[in-house]
Amino acid sequence: MININRSVSRLGRDVGLSSIRLNRRKAAQLSGKRFKSSSSGNQSAQNSVVSGTPFKYLLGAGAIFACGIYGGSLYSATKTASPQDHVAASFVDKSTSPIEDLTAPKYADAATLKIAFAEIIKIVGEDSSTTTDSELDTHSDSFFNTHHAKEGERPGLVVMPNSTEQVSQIVKVAHKYRVPITPYSGGTSLEGHYTPTQGGISMDFRNMSEIVALHKDDLDVVVQPGIGWQDLNEILKDDGLFFPPDPGPGAQIGGMIGTSCSGTNAARYGTIRENVVSLTVVLADGTIVKTKKRPRKSSAGYNLTQLFIGSEGTLGIVTEATLKLSILPKNETVAVVPFKTIDAAAQVAQEVIQSGVVVGAIELLDDEMMKCINAAGQTSRTWSENPTIFFKFAGTPNGVRDTIEQVKHISAKHESISFDFAANEEELEELWSARKYALWSTFDVAPPGFHAWTTDAAVPISQLSKIVSETKKDIVDNGLFGTIVGHVGDGNFHAIIMFDPKTQHGITQDIVHRMIERALKADGTCTGEHGVGLGKRTFLMDEVGQTGIDTIRHLKVSFDPLGILNPGKVVNINPADDITVEQN
């Protein structure tokens, strides 16, 4: 009898799936939606699909064997409630997912969350989970976030897994109960990336901060997502190696991969996209996937590694990364070159790049930023309060000298005020310290109660001087206090605007919008390295267009059909979600 039950159950599944395939178009018409995230939605879609003739015959056969197929019927009922079956039939005749085709995801209610949290805590242990107010607040927002958490945008639980396997187990529980998951790695992002818009759990990678394997001969290293780039480089320097991407202090590898970060070294070594070999990722249902092995190049299939870089934890959760390493320069120096105008400084950066001169970094700080650095007093010297470029040079001693002379010549053509370069390691650290403390210096001198709106854009090199000058003028003309700093070696710059939230929010918002509009008009991007998060979703729409957004959404829905991975970031899958809501 057991064997017969299994055979009938298997027959039911086979015929049912055939019915699904035969009636996909009809099912889509009856359901009226291509994505159903609630249990009732899944049930409704299944009822539409299984009403075909083949299934009626199956029911007839089932009646004949009714007394002996209870187990098979129970299995079929379970399958009917499965969201995966619906998703398999949901992408009918389309390669994109317009928002009007979707329905709002349904997440666990309070009672269900309690059950899920208990199961998750059992996985990681009491010591690796917390619900203290201070931790929940830390995992919701920060002072320098551009998009601040709203009421209710707070995790119910912070968990700290210690392995890929634990992450997978947690995600399986979250998937079963529809619990939102927001990855947290460093907490230094600026566009609301780690704000838990739907509550749920915040997954903190502080317990996954190790080097898994160092392959010195291959110039790569396997790391966990919770290790900071500064800590990693401190360890690697004894072997004469380093990992080039260097965003803000405190950034960790997981967040750097999620936002597709850059840094001061991008002019020579590229962004993080060019410095990641492969990833281990936990998908939305707990499946573990490794994107590729360790070769520097591969033509094998789709490039899954690049798909997850910049996805901000919305497609999967990175638990390991194999990173490219570079040889630590033996001869390195820094030059600091102030100019009379920001336009002249930007033009020098542009001309140095176009001339083919190889430099390690080209960083631009405007006059207000230099004033902030002096006022904050975090460095050991007083700086010229003019728009200034910070150059890094590396190579052989003769090569460095030749490069310095070429850059000095270009700078003189644009009336540089001075040209100071480091003669030793101590002077190098001193000169570069101004760039290192730039962001924090702006915050230090801002009036009490002011908010910071930090944004970035990137444009083709030929458009750089124009857009930097226009943005600077826009800030000044509107009577606001703001600074500009840029990794101008790759056309990327940042504006940090301090404003009174009671009286200057609207003006600041307009300035930021105009800055992004200028960048897009110049064939640039709304973000060079900060990422989209919550704050730049409308700008992403402007950049890639409706079809581009619908294609991105299609990827999101296919990877995360329940919408539990970092909800609301990059692209919305909820028709009720107003992505035009501005930063606060």
Coordinates of C-alpha atoms in Angstrom, one line a residue:
M1 CA 0.0 0.0 0.0
I2 CA 2.8 2.4 0.8
N3 CA 4.4 1.8 -2.6
I4 CA 1.0 2.5 -4.3
N5 CA 0.6 5.7 -2.4
R6 CA 4.0 6.9 -3.4
S7 CA 3.3 6.0 -7.1
V8 CA 0.0 7.9 -7.1
S9 CA 1.5 10.8 -5.3
R10 CA 4.3 10.9 -7.9
L11 CA 1.7 10.6 -10.6
G12 CA -0.2 13.5 -9.1
R13 CA 2.8 15.7 -9.1
D14 CA 3.8 14.7 -12.7
V15 CA 0.3 15.3 -14.1
G16 CA -0.2 18.4 -12.0
L17 CA 3.1 19.9 -13.4
S18 CA 2.0 19.0 -16.9
S19 CA -1.2 20.9 -16.2
I20 CA 0.7 23.9 -15.0
R21 CA 2.8 23.9 -18.2
L22 CA -0.3 23.5 -20.4
N23 CA -2.2 26.2 -18.7
R24 CA 0.4 28.8 -17.9
R25 CA -1.2 31.5 -20.0
K26 CA -4.6 30.8 -18.7
A27 CA -3.3 30.8 -15.2
A28 CA -1.7 34.2 -15.7
Q29 CA -5.0 35.6 -17.0
L30 CA -7.0 34.2 -14.1
S31 CA -4.6 35.3 -11.4
G32 CA -4.0 38.7 -13.0
K33 CA -0.6 38.9 -11.3
R34 CA 2.8 37.4 -12.1
F35 CA 4.0 37.6 -8.5
K36 CA 2.0 36.6 -5.4
S37 CA 3.8 36.9 -2.1
S38 CA 1.1 36.0 0.3
S39 CA 0.0 32.5 1.2
S40 CA -3.5 33.2 0.0
G41 CA -2.1 34.5 -3.3
N42 CA -0.2 31.3 -3.8
Q43 CA -3.3 29.2 -3.0
S44 CA -5.4 31.3 -5.5
A45 CA -2.8 30.9 -8.2
Q46 CA -2.6 27.2 -7.7
N47 CA -6.4 26.8 -7.8
S48 CA -6.4 28.5 -11.1
V49 CA -3.7 26.2 -12.5
V50 CA -4.9 22.9 -11.2
S51 CA -8.5 23.3 -12.5
G52 CA -7.4 21.9 -15.9
T53 CA -8.8 18.6 -17.3
P54 CA -5.7 16.5 -16.6
F55 CA -6.1 17.4 -12.9
K56 CA -9.7 16.4 -13.0
Y57 CA -8.7 13.0 -14.3
L58 CA -6.2 12.8 -11.5
L59 CA -8.9 13.5 -8.9
G60 CA -11.0 10.7 -10.4
A61 CA -8.1 8.3 -10.1
G62 CA -7.5 9.6 -6.6
A63 CA -11.1 8.8 -5.6
I64 CA -10.7 5.2 -6.7
F65 CA -7.7 4.8 -4.4
A66 CA -9.0 7.2 -1.7
C67 CA -8.7 4.9 1.2
G68 CA -5.1 4.2 0.5
I69 CA -3.6 7.5 -0.6
Y70 CA -3.8 9.8 2.4
G71 CA -0.1 10.3 2.5
G72 CA 0.0 11.3 -1.2
S73 CA -2.9 13.8 -0.7
L74 CA -1.1 15.3 2.3
Y75 CA 2.0 15.8 0.1
S76 CA -0.1 17.4 -2.6
A77 CA -1.7 19.8 -0.2
T78 CA 1.7 20.8 1.0
K79 CA 2.9 21.4 -2.5
T80 CA -0.1 23.6 -3.2
A81 CA 0.9 26.1 -0.5
S82 CA 4.5 26.3 -1.8
P83 CA 5.5 29.7 -3.2
Q84 CA 8.1 28.1 -5.5
D85 CA 5.4 26.4 -7.6
H86 CA 3.7 29.7 -8.2
V87 CA 7.0 31.5 -9.1
A88 CA 7.8 28.8 -11.6
A89 CA 4.6 29.7 -13.4
S90 CA 4.8 33.4 -12.9
F91 CA 7.3 34.5 -15.5
V92 CA 4.9 34.0 -18.4
D93 CA 6.0 35.4 -21.8
K94 CA 7.9 38.3 -20.2
S95 CA 11.6 39.2 -19.6
T96 CA 10.8 42.1 -17.3
S97 CA 8.7 42.7 -14.2
P98 CA 6.7 46.0 -14.3
I99 CA 5.6 47.0 -10.8
E100 CA 1.9 46.9 -11.8
D101 CA 2.3 43.2 -12.3
L102 CA 3.3 42.6 -8.7
T103 CA 1.5 42.4 -5.4
A104 CA 2.9 43.5 -2.1
P105 CA 5.0 41.0 -0.2
K106 CA 3.5 39.6 3.0
Y107 CA 5.8 39.3 5.9
A108 CA 5.5 37.4 9.2
D109 CA 3.1 38.8 11.8
A110 CA 4.1 39.3 15.5
A111 CA 3.2 35.8 16.6
T112 CA 5.1 34.2 13.7
L113 CA 8.1 36.4 14.3
K114 CA 8.3 35.1 17.9
I115 CA 8.4 31.5 16.6
A116 CA 11.0 32.3 14.0
F117 CA 13.2 34.3 16.4
A118 CA 13.2 31.4 18.8
E119 CA 14.4 29.0 16.1
I120 CA 17.0 31.5 14.9
I121 CA 18.4 32.1 18.4
K122 CA 18.6 28.3 18.8
I123 CA 20.9 28.2 15.7
V124 CA 23.4 30.9 16.8
G125 CA 23.0 30.7 20.6
E126 CA 22.0 33.4 23.1
D127 CA 25.5 35.0 23.1
S128 CA 25.3 35.6 19.4
S129 CA 21.9 37.4 19.3
T130 CA 20.6 40.5 21.0
T131 CA 17.5 42.6 21.4
T132 CA 18.9 45.5 23.4
D133 CA 17.7 48.9 22.4
S134 CA 21.2 50.2 21.8
E135 CA 22.0 47.4 19.3
L136 CA 18.7 47.7 17.6
D137 CA 19.2 51.4 17.2
T138 CA 22.8 50.9 15.9
H139 CA 21.5 48.5 13.3
S140 CA 18.9 50.9 12.1
D141 CA 20.6 54.2 11.5
S142 CA 23.6 56.5 12.0
F143 CA 24.3 60.2 12.1
F144 CA 25.9 60.3 8.6
N145 CA 23.1 58.3 6.9
T146 CA 21.5 60.4 4.2
H147 CA 18.2 58.4 4.5
H148 CA 17.3 58.1 8.2
A149 CA 15.1 55.3 9.5
K150 CA 11.5 56.1 10.1
E151 CA 9.3 55.0 13.0
G152 CA 9.1 51.2 12.9
E153 CA 12.1 50.7 10.7
R154 CA 14.0 48.8 13.3
P155 CA 15.0 45.1 13.6
G156 CA 13.3 42.9 16.1
L157 CA 16.5 40.8 16.5
V158 CA 20.2 41.2 15.8
V159 CA 22.0 37.9 15.0
M160 CA 25.7 37.3 14.6
P161 CA 26.4 34.0 12.7
N162 CA 29.9 32.5 12.7
S163 CA 29.8 30.5 9.5
T164 CA 28.3 30.2 6.0
E165 CA 26.4 27.1 7.3
Q166 CA 24.8 29.1 10.1
V167 CA 23.8 31.9 7.7
S168 CA 22.2 29.3 5.5
Q169 CA 20.3 27.8 8.5
I170 CA 19.1 31.2 9.5
V171 CA 18.0 32.1 6.0
K172 CA 16.1 28.9 5.7
V173 CA 14.1 29.7 8.9
A174 CA 13.5 33.3 7.6
H175 CA 12.3 31.9 4.3
K176 CA 10.0 29.5 5.9
Y177 CA 8.3 32.1 8.1
R178 CA 8.7 35.1 5.7
V179 CA 11.0 37.1 8.0
P180 CA 12.9 40.0 6.4
I181 CA 16.7 39.9 6.6
T182 CA 18.9 43.0 6.5
P183 CA 22.7 42.3 6.2
Y184 CA 25.0 44.5 8.3
S185 CA 28.7 44.8 7.7
G186 CA 30.5 47.8 9.2
G187 CA 27.5 50.2 9.1
T188 CA 29.4 52.9 7.2
S189 CA 27.1 53.2 4.2
L190 CA 25.2 56.4 3.5
E191 CA 22.0 55.7 1.6
G192 CA 20.0 53.7 4.1
H193 CA 21.4 50.4 3.0
Y194 CA 21.1 48.7 6.4
T195 CA 17.8 50.3 7.5
P196 CA 15.4 47.4 8.2
T197 CA 12.4 48.9 6.4
Q198 CA 10.2 45.8 7.3
G199 CA 11.7 45.0 10.7
G200 CA 12.7 41.3 11.0
I201 CA 16.3 40.5 11.7
S202 CA 19.6 42.3 11.2
M203 CA 22.4 39.9 10.3
D204 CA 25.6 41.3 11.7
F205 CA 28.9 39.7 10.5
R206 CA 31.1 40.8 13.4
N207 CA 31.7 37.0 14.2
M208 CA 32.7 36.3 10.6
S209 CA 35.9 38.5 10.4
E210 CA 38.6 36.0 9.6
I211 CA 41.0 35.3 6.8
V212 CA 40.0 31.9 5.5
A213 CA 43.0 31.3 3.3
L214 CA 45.9 33.4 2.0
H215 CA 47.5 32.3 -1.4
K216 CA 50.6 34.5 -1.6
D217 CA 51.9 32.9 -4.7
D218 CA 48.6 33.5 -6.5
L219 CA 48.1 37.0 -5.1
D220 CA 44.7 36.3 -3.7
V221 CA 43.0 35.9 -0.3
V222 CA 39.8 34.3 0.9
V223 CA 38.0 36.3 3.7
Q224 CA 34.8 36.5 5.6
P225 CA 32.5 39.6 5.1
G226 CA 33.1 41.1 8.6
I227 CA 36.8 41.8 8.2
G228 CA 37.6 45.5 7.6
W229 CA 39.8 46.5 4.7
Q230 CA 42.2 48.3 7.1
D231 CA 42.6 45.3 9.3
L232 CA 43.1 43.1 6.3
N233 CA 45.9 45.3 5.0
E234 CA 47.5 45.5 8.4
I235 CA 47.8 41.7 8.3
L236 CA 48.9 41.5 4.6
K237 CA 51.7 44.1 4.8
D238 CA 54.1 41.7 6.5
D239 CA 54.0 39.7 3.3
G240 CA 54.4 42.8 1.1
L241 CA 50.8 42.6 -0.1
F242 CA 47.7 44.8 0.1
F243 CA 44.0 44.9 -1.0
P244 CA 43.7 48.2 -3.0
P245 CA 40.1 49.3 -2.5
D246 CA 40.1 51.9 0.3
P247 CA 36.7 53.5 1.0
G248 CA 35.9 55.2 4.3
P249 CA 37.4 54.1 7.6
G250 CA 35.5 51.3 9.3
A251 CA 34.2 49.8 6.0
Q252 CA 34.1 46.0 5.9
I253 CA 34.4 43.7 3.0
G254 CA 30.8 42.5 3.0
G255 CA 29.5 46.1 2.8
M256 CA 32.1 47.1 0.3
I257 CA 31.0 44.3 -2.1
G258 CA 27.4 45.1 -1.5
T259 CA 27.7 48.7 -2.5
S260 CA 30.4 48.1 -5.2
C261 CA 32.7 50.6 -3.5
S262 CA 35.7 52.4 -4.7
G263 CA 38.2 54.6 -2.9
T264 CA 41.3 56.7 -3.4
N265 CA 43.3 53.9 -5.1
A266 CA 40.7 53.3 -7.9
A267 CA 42.6 55.5 -10.4
R268 CA 45.4 52.9 -10.5
Y269 CA 43.9 49.6 -9.2
G270 CA 40.2 49.9 -10.1
T271 CA 37.1 49.6 -8.0
I272 CA 36.2 46.6 -5.9
R273 CA 34.6 45.0 -9.0
E274 CA 38.0 44.6 -10.5
N275 CA 39.4 43.2 -7.3
V276 CA 37.0 40.3 -6.5
V277 CA 37.7 36.9 -7.9
S278 CA 34.7 34.9 -6.6
L279 CA 32.1 34.8 -3.9
T280 CA 30.2 32.4 -1.7
V281 CA 26.6 33.5 -1.4
V282 CA 23.6 32.3 0.6
L283 CA 20.5 32.7 -1.6
A284 CA 17.0 33.7 -0.3
D285 CA 15.9 30.1 0.4
G286 CA 19.2 29.2 2.2
T287 CA 20.9 27.6 -0.8
I288 CA 24.7 28.1 -0.8
V289 CA 26.3 28.9 -4.1
K290 CA 30.0 29.6 -5.0
T291 CA 30.1 31.8 -8.1
K292 CA 33.4 30.4 -9.5
K293 CA 36.8 29.0 -8.4
R294 CA 40.1 31.0 -8.2
P295 CA 41.4 31.7 -11.7
R296 CA 42.1 35.3 -12.6
K297 CA 40.1 34.8 -15.8
S298 CA 37.3 32.6 -16.9
S299 CA 34.9 32.3 -19.8
A300 CA 32.8 29.7 -18.1
G301 CA 29.1 30.7 -18.1
Y302 CA 27.4 33.7 -16.7
N303 CA 29.4 36.0 -14.4
L304 CA 27.6 35.5 -11.1
T305 CA 30.3 37.2 -9.2
Q306 CA 29.7 40.5 -10.8
L307 CA 25.9 40.1 -10.4
F308 CA 26.1 40.0 -6.7
I309 CA 28.7 42.9 -6.4
G310 CA 26.6 46.0 -6.0
S311 CA 23.4 44.2 -5.3
E312 CA 23.3 45.5 -1.7
G313 CA 22.2 42.2 -0.2
T314 CA 19.0 42.1 -2.2
L315 CA 19.9 39.0 -4.3
G316 CA 21.9 37.0 -1.8
I317 CA 24.1 37.3 1.3
V318 CA 27.9 37.2 0.8
T319 CA 29.6 34.9 3.3
E320 CA 33.0 34.6 1.8
A321 CA 35.0 36.5 -0.9
T322 CA 38.1 35.7 -2.8
L323 CA 40.0 38.9 -3.4
K324 CA 42.8 39.9 -5.7
L325 CA 45.9 41.3 -4.0
S326 CA 48.5 43.7 -5.2
I327 CA 52.2 44.1 -4.4
L328 CA 52.7 46.8 -1.8
P329 CA 54.6 49.7 -3.5
K330 CA 58.2 49.9 -2.3
N331 CA 58.6 53.5 -3.4
E332 CA 55.6 55.7 -2.8
T333 CA 55.2 59.4 -2.2
V334 CA 52.4 62.1 -2.0
A335 CA 52.2 65.6 -3.5
V336 CA 49.8 68.3 -2.3
V337 CA 49.0 71.0 -4.9
P338 CA 46.6 73.9 -4.1
F339 CA 45.0 76.0 -6.9
K340 CA 43.2 79.4 -7.1
T341 CA 39.9 77.9 -8.3
I342 CA 38.2 74.6 -8.2
D343 CA 37.8 74.7 -12.0
A344 CA 41.6 74.9 -12.4
A345 CA 42.1 72.0 -10.0
A346 CA 39.5 69.8 -11.8
Q347 CA 41.1 70.6 -15.1
V348 CA 44.5 69.5 -13.9
A349 CA 43.0 66.2 -12.7
Q350 CA 41.4 65.8 -16.1
E351 CA 44.5 66.6 -18.0
V352 CA 46.8 64.3 -16.0
I353 CA 44.5 61.4 -16.7
Q354 CA 44.2 62.2 -20.4
S355 CA 48.0 62.6 -20.7
G356 CA 48.5 58.9 -19.8
V357 CA 50.6 59.8 -16.7
V358 CA 50.2 56.8 -14.3
V359 CA 49.4 58.0 -10.7
G360 CA 48.3 56.0 -7.7
A361 CA 45.5 58.4 -6.7
I362 CA 44.1 61.8 -7.6
E363 CA 42.0 63.3 -4.8
L364 CA 40.3 66.7 -5.0
L365 CA 39.3 68.8 -1.9
D366 CA 37.7 72.1 -2.3
D367 CA 38.5 75.3 -0.4
E368 CA 35.7 74.7 2.2
M369 CA 37.0 71.2 2.9
M370 CA 40.5 72.6 3.5
K371 CA 39.1 75.2 5.9
C372 CA 37.3 72.4 7.8
I373 CA 40.5 70.3 8.1
N374 CA 42.3 73.3 9.6
A375 CA 39.4 74.1 11.9
A376 CA 39.0 70.5 13.1
G377 CA 42.7 70.4 14.0
Q378 CA 43.1 66.6 13.5
T379 CA 46.3 67.0 11.4
S380 CA 49.7 68.2 12.5
R381 CA 50.0 71.1 10.0
T382 CA 48.0 74.1 8.7
W383 CA 47.0 73.8 5.0
S384 CA 46.4 76.3 2.3
E385 CA 42.7 77.0 2.2
N386 CA 42.3 76.7 -1.5
P387 CA 41.0 73.9 -3.8
T388 CA 43.7 71.3 -3.5
I389 CA 44.7 68.1 -5.3
F390 CA 46.4 65.2 -3.4
F391 CA 48.4 62.9 -5.7
K392 CA 49.9 59.5 -4.9
F393 CA 52.9 58.3 -6.9
A394 CA 54.4 54.8 -6.8
G395 CA 57.0 52.8 -8.7
T396 CA 60.8 52.8 -9.1
P397 CA 62.6 55.8 -7.7
N398 CA 63.4 57.1 -11.2
G399 CA 59.9 56.4 -12.4
V400 CA 58.4 58.3 -9.4
R401 CA 60.6 61.3 -10.0
D402 CA 59.7 61.4 -13.7
T403 CA 56.0 61.2 -12.9
I404 CA 56.2 64.0 -10.4
E405 CA 57.9 66.3 -12.9
Q406 CA 55.2 65.6 -15.5
V407 CA 52.4 66.3 -13.0
K408 CA 54.2 69.4 -11.7
H409 CA 54.4 70.7 -15.3
I410 CA 50.7 70.2 -15.9
S411 CA 49.9 71.9 -12.6
A412 CA 52.0 74.9 -13.4
K413 CA 50.1 75.4 -16.6
H414 CA 47.0 76.0 -14.5
E415 CA 48.7 78.3 -12.1
S416 CA 49.2 76.0 -9.1
I417 CA 50.0 77.9 -5.9
S418 CA 52.6 75.5 -4.7
F419 CA 53.7 71.9 -5.1
D420 CA 54.8 70.0 -2.0
F421 CA 55.8 66.4 -2.1
A422 CA 56.9 64.0 0.7
A423 CA 60.6 63.2 0.9
N424 CA 60.2 60.4 3.4
E425 CA 57.6 58.1 5.1
E426 CA 56.8 60.6 7.9
E427 CA 56.1 63.4 5.5
L428 CA 54.0 61.1 3.4
E429 CA 51.8 60.3 6.3
E430 CA 51.6 64.0 7.3
L431 CA 50.6 65.1 3.8
W432 CA 48.0 62.4 3.2
S433 CA 46.5 62.9 6.7
A434 CA 44.4 65.8 5.4
R435 CA 42.7 63.5 2.8
K436 CA 42.2 60.9 5.5
Y437 CA 40.3 63.1 7.9
A438 CA 38.4 65.1 5.3
L439 CA 34.9 63.7 5.9
W440 CA 35.1 63.8 9.6
S441 CA 36.4 67.3 9.6
T442 CA 33.3 68.5 7.9
F443 CA 31.1 66.9 10.6
D444 CA 33.3 68.4 13.3
V445 CA 32.8 72.0 12.3
A446 CA 29.1 71.8 11.5
P447 CA 26.8 73.8 13.7
P448 CA 24.9 71.8 16.4
G449 CA 21.7 70.3 15.2
F450 CA 22.6 70.4 11.6
H451 CA 22.1 67.3 9.4
A452 CA 24.6 66.0 6.8
W453 CA 23.5 65.2 3.2
T454 CA 26.3 63.2 1.7
T455 CA 25.9 62.3 -2.0
D456 CA 28.1 61.3 -4.9
A457 CA 28.0 61.1 -8.7
A458 CA 30.4 60.1 -11.4
V459 CA 30.8 61.4 -15.0
P460 CA 33.1 60.8 -18.0
I461 CA 36.5 62.4 -17.3
S462 CA 35.9 65.1 -20.0
Q463 CA 32.9 66.4 -18.1
L464 CA 34.5 66.4 -14.6
S465 CA 35.7 70.0 -14.3
K466 CA 32.3 71.4 -15.5
I467 CA 30.1 69.4 -13.2
V468 CA 32.3 70.0 -10.1
S469 CA 32.4 73.7 -10.7
E470 CA 28.6 73.9 -11.3
T471 CA 27.9 72.0 -8.1
K472 CA 30.2 74.2 -6.1
K473 CA 28.5 77.3 -7.5
D474 CA 25.0 75.9 -6.7
I475 CA 25.9 75.3 -3.1
V476 CA 27.4 78.8 -2.6
D477 CA 24.7 80.6 -4.5
N478 CA 22.0 79.1 -2.2
G479 CA 23.9 80.2 0.9
L480 CA 24.6 76.7 2.2
F481 CA 27.7 75.3 3.9
G482 CA 29.1 72.3 2.0
T483 CA 32.3 70.7 1.0
I484 CA 33.4 68.8 -2.1
V485 CA 35.8 65.9 -2.2
G486 CA 36.4 63.5 -5.1
H487 CA 38.2 60.5 -6.3
V488 CA 38.6 62.5 -9.5
G489 CA 41.0 60.0 -11.0
D490 CA 37.9 58.0 -12.1
G491 CA 35.5 60.9 -12.5
N492 CA 33.8 60.4 -9.1
F493 CA 33.1 63.2 -6.6
H494 CA 31.2 63.8 -3.4
A495 CA 29.3 66.7 -2.0
I496 CA 28.8 66.9 1.7
I497 CA 26.1 69.6 2.5
M498 CA 25.4 70.5 6.1
F499 CA 21.9 72.0 6.6
D500 CA 19.3 73.0 9.2
P501 CA 16.6 70.4 8.8
K502 CA 13.9 72.9 10.0
T503 CA 14.6 75.5 7.3
Q504 CA 17.0 74.2 4.7
H505 CA 15.9 70.7 3.8
G506 CA 14.1 71.7 0.7
I507 CA 16.9 73.8 -0.7
T508 CA 19.4 71.1 0.0
Q509 CA 17.3 68.5 -1.7
D510 CA 17.0 70.6 -4.8
I511 CA 20.8 71.1 -4.9
V512 CA 21.3 67.4 -4.7
H513 CA 18.7 66.7 -7.4
R514 CA 20.3 69.2 -9.7
M515 CA 23.8 67.7 -9.1
I516 CA 22.5 64.2 -10.1
E517 CA 20.6 65.6 -13.1
R518 CA 23.7 67.3 -14.3
A519 CA 25.6 64.0 -14.0
L520 CA 23.0 62.0 -15.9
K521 CA 22.8 64.7 -18.6
A522 CA 26.6 64.4 -19.0
D523 CA 26.1 60.6 -19.5
G524 CA 27.2 59.8 -16.0
T525 CA 25.7 58.0 -13.0
C526 CA 23.7 58.9 -10.0
T527 CA 26.3 57.1 -7.8
G528 CA 29.9 56.3 -8.4
E529 CA 30.4 54.3 -5.2
H530 CA 27.9 54.9 -2.5
G531 CA 25.3 52.7 -4.0
V532 CA 21.5 53.1 -4.4
G533 CA 20.0 51.9 -1.1
L534 CA 16.8 53.8 -0.3
G535 CA 18.0 57.3 -1.1
K536 CA 18.8 57.0 -4.8
R537 CA 16.0 54.7 -6.2
T538 CA 14.3 57.5 -8.0
F539 CA 17.7 58.6 -9.6
L540 CA 18.3 55.0 -10.7
M541 CA 15.0 55.1 -12.5
D542 CA 16.2 58.3 -14.3
E543 CA 19.5 56.6 -15.1
V544 CA 18.5 53.3 -16.6
G545 CA 14.9 54.1 -17.6
Q546 CA 11.7 52.1 -17.0
T547 CA 12.8 49.1 -19.0
G548 CA 16.0 48.9 -17.1
I549 CA 14.2 49.1 -13.8
D550 CA 11.8 46.4 -14.8
T551 CA 14.7 44.2 -15.8
I552 CA 16.4 44.7 -12.5
R553 CA 13.1 44.0 -10.7
H554 CA 12.8 40.8 -12.7
L555 CA 16.2 39.7 -11.4
K556 CA 15.2 40.6 -7.9
V557 CA 11.9 38.7 -8.0
S558 CA 13.6 35.6 -9.5
F559 CA 16.3 35.5 -6.9
D560 CA 14.1 36.5 -4.0
P561 CA 10.4 35.7 -4.8
L562 CA 9.3 36.4 -1.2
G563 CA 11.1 39.7 -1.0
I564 CA 12.8 38.9 2.3
L565 CA 16.4 40.0 1.4
N566 CA 17.0 43.7 2.4
P567 CA 13.5 44.8 1.4
G568 CA 13.1 48.1 -0.4
K569 CA 16.7 48.6 -1.4
V570 CA 17.8 49.3 -5.0
V571 CA 14.5 48.5 -6.6
N572 CA 11.0 48.2 -5.1
I573 CA 8.8 45.1 -5.6
N574 CA 5.9 46.6 -3.6
P575 CA 3.4 48.7 -5.6
A576 CA 2.5 50.5 -2.4
D577 CA 6.0 51.6 -1.8
D578 CA 6.5 55.3 -2.7
I579 CA 10.1 55.5 -3.9
T580 CA 9.7 59.3 -4.3
V581 CA 9.8 59.8 -0.5
E582 CA 12.9 61.9 0.0
Q583 CA 15.7 61.8 2.5
N584 CA 15.0 63.2 5.9

